[in-house]
Coordinates of C-alpha atoms in Angstrom, one line a residue:
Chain A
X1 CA -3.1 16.8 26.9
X2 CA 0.4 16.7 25.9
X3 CA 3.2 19.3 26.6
X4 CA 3.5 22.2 24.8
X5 CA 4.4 21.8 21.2
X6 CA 7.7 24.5 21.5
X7 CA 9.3 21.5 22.8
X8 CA 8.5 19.4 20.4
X9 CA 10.0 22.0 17.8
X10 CA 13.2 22.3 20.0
X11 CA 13.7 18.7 19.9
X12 CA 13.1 18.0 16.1
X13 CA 15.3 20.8 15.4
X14 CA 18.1 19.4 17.6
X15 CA 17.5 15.7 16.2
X16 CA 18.0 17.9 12.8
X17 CA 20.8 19.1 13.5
X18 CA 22.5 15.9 14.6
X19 CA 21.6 14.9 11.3
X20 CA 22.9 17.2 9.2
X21 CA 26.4 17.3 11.1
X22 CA 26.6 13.7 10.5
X23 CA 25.9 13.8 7.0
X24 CA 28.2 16.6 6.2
X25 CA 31.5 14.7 8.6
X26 CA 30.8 10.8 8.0
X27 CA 32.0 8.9 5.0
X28 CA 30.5 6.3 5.1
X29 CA 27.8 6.5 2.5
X30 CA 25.8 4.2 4.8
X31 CA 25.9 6.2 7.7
X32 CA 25.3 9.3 5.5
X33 CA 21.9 8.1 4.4
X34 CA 21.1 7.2 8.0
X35 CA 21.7 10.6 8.8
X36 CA 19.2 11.1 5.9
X37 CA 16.9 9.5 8.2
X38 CA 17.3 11.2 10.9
X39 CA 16.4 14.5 9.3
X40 CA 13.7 13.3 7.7
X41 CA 12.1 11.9 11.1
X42 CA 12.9 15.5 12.6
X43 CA 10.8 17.0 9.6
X44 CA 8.3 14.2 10.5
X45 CA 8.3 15.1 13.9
X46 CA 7.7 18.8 12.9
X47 CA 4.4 17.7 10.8
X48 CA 2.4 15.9 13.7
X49 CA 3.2 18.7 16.0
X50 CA 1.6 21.2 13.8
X51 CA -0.9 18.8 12.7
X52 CA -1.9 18.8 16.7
X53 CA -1.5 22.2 17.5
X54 CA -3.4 23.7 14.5
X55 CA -5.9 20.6 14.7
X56 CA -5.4 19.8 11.1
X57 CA -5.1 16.4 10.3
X58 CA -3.0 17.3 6.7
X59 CA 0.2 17.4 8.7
X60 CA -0.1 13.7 9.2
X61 CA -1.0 13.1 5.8
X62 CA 2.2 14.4 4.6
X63 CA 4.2 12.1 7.2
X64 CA 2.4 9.7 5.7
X65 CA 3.7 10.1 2.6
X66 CA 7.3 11.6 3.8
X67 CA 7.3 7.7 4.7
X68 CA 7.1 6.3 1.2
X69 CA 9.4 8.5 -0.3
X70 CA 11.7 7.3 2.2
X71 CA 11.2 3.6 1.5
X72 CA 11.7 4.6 -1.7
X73 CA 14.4 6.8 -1.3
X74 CA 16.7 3.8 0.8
X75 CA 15.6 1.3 -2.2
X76 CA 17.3 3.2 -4.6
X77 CA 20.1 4.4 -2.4
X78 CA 21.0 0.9 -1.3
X79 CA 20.9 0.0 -4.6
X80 CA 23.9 2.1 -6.4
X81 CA 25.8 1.3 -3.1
X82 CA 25.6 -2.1 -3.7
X83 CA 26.7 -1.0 -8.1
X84 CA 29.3 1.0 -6.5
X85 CA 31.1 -1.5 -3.8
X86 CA 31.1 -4.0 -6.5
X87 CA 33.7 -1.9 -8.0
X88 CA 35.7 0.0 -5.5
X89 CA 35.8 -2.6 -2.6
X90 CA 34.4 0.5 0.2
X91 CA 31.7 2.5 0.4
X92 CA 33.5 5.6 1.2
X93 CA 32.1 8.7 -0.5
X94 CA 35.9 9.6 -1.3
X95 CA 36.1 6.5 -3.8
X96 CA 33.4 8.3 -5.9
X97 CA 35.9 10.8 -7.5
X98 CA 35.8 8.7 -10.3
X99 CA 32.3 10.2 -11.5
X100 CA 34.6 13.3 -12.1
X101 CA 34.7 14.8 -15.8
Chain B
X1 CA 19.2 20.5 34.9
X2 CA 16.7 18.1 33.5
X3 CA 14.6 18.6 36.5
X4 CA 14.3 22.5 36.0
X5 CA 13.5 22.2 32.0
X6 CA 10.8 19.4 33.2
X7 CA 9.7 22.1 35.4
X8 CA 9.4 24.5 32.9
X9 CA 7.6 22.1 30.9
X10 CA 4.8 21.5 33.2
X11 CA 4.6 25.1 34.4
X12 CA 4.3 26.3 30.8
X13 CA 1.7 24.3 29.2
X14 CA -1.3 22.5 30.8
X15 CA 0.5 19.1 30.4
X16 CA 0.6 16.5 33.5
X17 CA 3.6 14.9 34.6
X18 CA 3.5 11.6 33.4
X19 CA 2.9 13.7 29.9
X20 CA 6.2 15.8 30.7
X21 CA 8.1 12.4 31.8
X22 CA 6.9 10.9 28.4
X23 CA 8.1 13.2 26.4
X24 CA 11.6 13.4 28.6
X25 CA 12.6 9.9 28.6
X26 CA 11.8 10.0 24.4
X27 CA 13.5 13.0 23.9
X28 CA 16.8 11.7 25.8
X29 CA 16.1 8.2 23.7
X30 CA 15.7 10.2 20.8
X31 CA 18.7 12.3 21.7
X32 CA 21.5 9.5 22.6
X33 CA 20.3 7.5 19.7
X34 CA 20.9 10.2 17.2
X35 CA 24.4 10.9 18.7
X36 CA 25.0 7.1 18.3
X37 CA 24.4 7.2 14.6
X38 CA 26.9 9.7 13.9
X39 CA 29.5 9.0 16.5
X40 CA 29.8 5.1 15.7
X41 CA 32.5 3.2 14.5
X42 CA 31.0 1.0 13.1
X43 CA 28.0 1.2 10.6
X44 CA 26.1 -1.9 12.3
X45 CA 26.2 -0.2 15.8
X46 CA 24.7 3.1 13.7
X47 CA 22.1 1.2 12.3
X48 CA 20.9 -0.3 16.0
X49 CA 21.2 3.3 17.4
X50 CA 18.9 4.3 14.2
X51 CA 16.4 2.4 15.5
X52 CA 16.6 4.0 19.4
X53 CA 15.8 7.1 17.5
X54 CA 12.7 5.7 15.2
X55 CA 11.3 4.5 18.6
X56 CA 11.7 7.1 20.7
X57 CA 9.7 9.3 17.3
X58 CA 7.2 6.5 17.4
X59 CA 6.6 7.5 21.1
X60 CA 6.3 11.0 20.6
X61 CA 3.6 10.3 17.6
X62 CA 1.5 8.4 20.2
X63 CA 2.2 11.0 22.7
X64 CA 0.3 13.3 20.1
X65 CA -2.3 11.1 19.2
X66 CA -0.9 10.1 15.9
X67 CA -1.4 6.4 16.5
X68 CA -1.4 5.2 13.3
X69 CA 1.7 6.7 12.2
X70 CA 3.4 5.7 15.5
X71 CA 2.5 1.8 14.3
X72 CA 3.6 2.4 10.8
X73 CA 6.6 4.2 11.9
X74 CA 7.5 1.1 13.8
X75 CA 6.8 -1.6 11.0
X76 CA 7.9 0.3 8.3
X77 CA 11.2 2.1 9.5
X78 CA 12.5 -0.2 12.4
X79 CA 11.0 -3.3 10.7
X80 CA 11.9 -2.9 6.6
X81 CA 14.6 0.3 6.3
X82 CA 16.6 -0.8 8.8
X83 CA 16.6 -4.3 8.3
X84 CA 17.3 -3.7 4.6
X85 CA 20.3 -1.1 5.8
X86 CA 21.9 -4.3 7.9
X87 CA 21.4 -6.4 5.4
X88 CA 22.9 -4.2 2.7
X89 CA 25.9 -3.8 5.8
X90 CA 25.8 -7.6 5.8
X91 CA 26.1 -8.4 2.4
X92 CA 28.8 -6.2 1.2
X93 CA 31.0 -6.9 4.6
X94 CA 31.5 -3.8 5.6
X95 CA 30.1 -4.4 9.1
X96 CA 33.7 -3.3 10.7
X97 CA 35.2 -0.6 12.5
X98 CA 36.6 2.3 10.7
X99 CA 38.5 5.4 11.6
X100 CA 36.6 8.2 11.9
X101 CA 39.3 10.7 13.1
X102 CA 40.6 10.8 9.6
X103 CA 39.4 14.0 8.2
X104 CA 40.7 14.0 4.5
X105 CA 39.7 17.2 3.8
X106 CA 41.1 19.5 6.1
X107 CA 39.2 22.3 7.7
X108 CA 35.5 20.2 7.0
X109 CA 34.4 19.4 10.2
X110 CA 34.7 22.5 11.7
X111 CA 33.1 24.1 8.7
X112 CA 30.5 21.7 9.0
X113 CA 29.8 22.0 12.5
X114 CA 30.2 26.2 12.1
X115 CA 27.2 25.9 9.1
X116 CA 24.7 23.7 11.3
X117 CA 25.4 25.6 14.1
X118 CA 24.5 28.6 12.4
X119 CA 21.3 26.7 10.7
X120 CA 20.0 25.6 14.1
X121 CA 20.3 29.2 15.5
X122 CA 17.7 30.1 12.9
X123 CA 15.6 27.6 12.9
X124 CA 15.3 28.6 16.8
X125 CA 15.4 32.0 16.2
X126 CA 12.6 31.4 13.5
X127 CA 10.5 29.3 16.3
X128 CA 10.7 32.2 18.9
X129 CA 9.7 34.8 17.2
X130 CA 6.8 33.4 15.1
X131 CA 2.7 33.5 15.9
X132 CA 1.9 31.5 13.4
X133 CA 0.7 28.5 15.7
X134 CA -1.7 30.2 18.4
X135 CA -3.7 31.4 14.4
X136 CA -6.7 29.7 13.5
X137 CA -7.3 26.5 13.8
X138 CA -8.4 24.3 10.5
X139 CA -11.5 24.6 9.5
X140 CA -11.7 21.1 7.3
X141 CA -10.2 17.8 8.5
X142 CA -9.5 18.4 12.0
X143 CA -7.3 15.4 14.1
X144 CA -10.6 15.4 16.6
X145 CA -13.3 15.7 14.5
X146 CA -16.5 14.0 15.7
X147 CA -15.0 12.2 18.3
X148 CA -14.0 10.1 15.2
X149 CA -10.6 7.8 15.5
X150 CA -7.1 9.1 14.4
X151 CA -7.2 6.0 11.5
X152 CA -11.0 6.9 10.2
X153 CA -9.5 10.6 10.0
X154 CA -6.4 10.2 8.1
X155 CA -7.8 7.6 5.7
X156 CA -10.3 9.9 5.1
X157 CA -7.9 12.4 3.9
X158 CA -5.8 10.3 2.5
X159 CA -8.2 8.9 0.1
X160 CA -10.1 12.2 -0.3
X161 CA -7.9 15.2 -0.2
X162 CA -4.5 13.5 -0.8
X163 CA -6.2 11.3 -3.3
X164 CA -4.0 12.3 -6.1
X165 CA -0.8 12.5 -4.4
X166 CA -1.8 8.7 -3.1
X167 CA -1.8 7.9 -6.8
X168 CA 1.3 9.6 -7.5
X169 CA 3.2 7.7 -4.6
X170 CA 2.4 4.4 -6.3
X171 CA 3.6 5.1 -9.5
X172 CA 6.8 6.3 -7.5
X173 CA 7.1 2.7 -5.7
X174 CA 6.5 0.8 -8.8
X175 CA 9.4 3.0 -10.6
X176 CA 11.9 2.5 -7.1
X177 CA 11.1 -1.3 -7.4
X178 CA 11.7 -1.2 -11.6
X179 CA 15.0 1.2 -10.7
X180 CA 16.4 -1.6 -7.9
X181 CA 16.1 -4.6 -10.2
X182 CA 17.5 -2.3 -12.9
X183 CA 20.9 -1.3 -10.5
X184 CA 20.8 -4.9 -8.5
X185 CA 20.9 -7.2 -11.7
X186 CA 24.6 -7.2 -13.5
X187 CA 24.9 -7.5 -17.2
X188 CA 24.4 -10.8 -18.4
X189 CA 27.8 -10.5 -20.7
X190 CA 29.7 -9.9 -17.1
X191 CA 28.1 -12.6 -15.8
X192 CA 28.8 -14.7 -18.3
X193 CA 32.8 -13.8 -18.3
X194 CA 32.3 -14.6 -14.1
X195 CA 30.9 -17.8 -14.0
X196 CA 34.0 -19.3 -17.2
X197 CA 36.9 -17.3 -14.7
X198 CA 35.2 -19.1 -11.2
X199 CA 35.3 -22.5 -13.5
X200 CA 38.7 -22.0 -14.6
X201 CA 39.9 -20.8 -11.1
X202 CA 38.5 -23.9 -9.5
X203 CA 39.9 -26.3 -12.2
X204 CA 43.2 -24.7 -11.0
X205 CA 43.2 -24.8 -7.4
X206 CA 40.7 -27.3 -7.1
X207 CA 40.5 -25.6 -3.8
X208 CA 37.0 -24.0 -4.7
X209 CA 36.8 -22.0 -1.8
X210 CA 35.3 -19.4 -3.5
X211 CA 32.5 -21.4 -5.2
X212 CA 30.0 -21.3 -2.6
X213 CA 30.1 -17.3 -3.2
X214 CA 28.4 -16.7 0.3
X215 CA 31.5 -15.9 2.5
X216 CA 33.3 -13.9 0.3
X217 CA 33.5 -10.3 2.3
X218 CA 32.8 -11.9 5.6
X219 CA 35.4 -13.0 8.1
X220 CA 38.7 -11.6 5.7
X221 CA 39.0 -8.0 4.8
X222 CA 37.8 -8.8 1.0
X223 CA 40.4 -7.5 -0.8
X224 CA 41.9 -10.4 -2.2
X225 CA 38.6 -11.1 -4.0
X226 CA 38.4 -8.0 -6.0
X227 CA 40.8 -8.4 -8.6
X228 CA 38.7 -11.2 -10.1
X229 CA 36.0 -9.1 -9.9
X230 CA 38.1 -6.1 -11.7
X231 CA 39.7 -8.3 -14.3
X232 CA 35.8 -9.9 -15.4
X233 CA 34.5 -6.3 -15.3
X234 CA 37.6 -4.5 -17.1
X235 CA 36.4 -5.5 -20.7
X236 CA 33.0 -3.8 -20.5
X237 CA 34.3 -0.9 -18.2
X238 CA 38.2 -0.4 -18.5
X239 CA 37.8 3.2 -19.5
X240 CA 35.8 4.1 -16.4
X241 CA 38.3 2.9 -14.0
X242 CA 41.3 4.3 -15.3

């Protein structure tokens, strides 16, 4: 029997939190989607604890597939970071202001 | 501290306390590795504190007896996003420290910090003061049912259940894989122009330093590398850079 699931709430909503303050102050688009990650493992972490304390096996279903969309999510992301540094030399979010109007 | 919230732990659920030393040590892991990814310098060290964090998850899903996602976590966070993230920090050279006291926009960070702050409050507040997880529990498709392993159980919803969605998440791999070739391939026209200035550049120099391609961002800072790149792309794109 594991420890009560509150904690397990506390602790995805702190690893959340990390998350978000790092992808609202880095600028480094790398490091921003990391911080992408990280909140997407804290909404992960969130879905088995629920899936455990209600005893429904969905939760994890939906981790399951919170996983693909991140693979798929990192593809894609990777990829215009790789378009974009091979025309502005960084991959600081700043240098984007080109996509301005 | 730690001891008194370990304490706590044990006192207010009917866990034992290797359970509540489990979930300590991962939560710390979990904890320091997620401070690492912001904090760092440089985007190499965040990636290696990325996976501290995608461990010390994969421990917790065990801890809850969600083994297969625990192993998949592992193979395919630690072992294929992370590894492409380095490889993408590899390739373009960018695997260097940079400042991150600079704070171009002024006022951001403590805006930033004032928002989550405020977000975390509610999500906390929202956690105290809900029921909703001593309700009912599911009827259909429960993690124990029949003694039955945690694998058999979430295949079985997977390919029953979540059939459709299953679908719908390989049709969105096939379209991430068409949309990376798409963004990863250039133009053939710029490539073209490339390969003619490269020629002409080594019949120059005859140095032809640059020929091999491989260490062009590595060791220098990569600057002097760019105009090339600028000059072969300006035909196709001046407009956009200007």
């Amino acid at each position: 029997m594991s420890i009560n699931g509150d904690w397990y709430l506390i602790l995805a909503a702190a690893l959340f939190a990390i998350g978000a303050v790092g992808l609202l102050v880095r600028r480094n688009v790398l490091v921003m989607f990391m911080c992408i990650e990280l909140m997407l493992n804290a909404a992960n972490l969130t879905f088995v604890t629920f899936s455990r304390m209600l005893g429904d096996i969905g939760g994890q279903a939906v981790v399951f597939f919170v996983l693909v969309v991140a693979a798929a999510e990192v593809v894609i992301g990777l990829g215009i970071v790789v378009t974009i540094f091979r025309r502005r030399v960084s991959t600081t979010a700043d240098d984007l202001h080109v996509l301005k109007g | 501290m730690t001891a008194a919230i370990v304490l706590a732990a044990v006192q207010t659920s009917r866990a034992t306390i290797p359970d509540v030393i489990t979930f300590a040590v991962a939560a710390a892991v979990i904890l320091v590795g997620a401070l690492g990814v912001v904090t760092s310098a440089n985007p190499v060290h965040s990636a290696l504190s990325l996976v501290l964090t995608l461990f010390g998850v994969a421990v917790l899903f065990i801890e809850q007896d969600a083994q297969f996602l625990a192993v998949v976590q592992v193979i395919v966070y630690a072992g294929a996003i992370v590894v492409l993230f380095l490889f993408v920090i590899m390739y373009l050279g960018v695997d260097r420290r940079e400042n991150i006291e600079a704070e171009p926009l002024r006022g951001q960070r403590p805006l930033a910090f004032v928002l989550v702050a405020i977000a975390l409050v509610g999500i906390l507040a929202m956690l105290a003061a809900a029921h909703w997880v001593t309700g009912a529990h599911a009827v259909a498709g429960s993690t124990t049912a029949g003694g039955k392993s945690n694998v058999y159980l979430l295949g079985k919803a997977v390919f029953t259940t979540y059939l459709f969605a299953f679908e719908a998440t390989a049709a969105l791999l096939v379209v991430a894989i068409v949309g990376a070739v798409m963004l990863a391939r250039r133009p053939t026209n710029e490539l073209e122009d490339e390969e003619l200035e490269s020629a002409a550049g080594d019949d120059e120099s005859g140095s032809g330093a640059d020929a091999g391609g491989l260490p062009r961002h590595g060791d220098s800072d990569g600057v002097d590398d760019v105009p090339s790149d600028a000059a072969a792309n300006a035909p196709a794109h001046g407009e956009a850079r200007s």
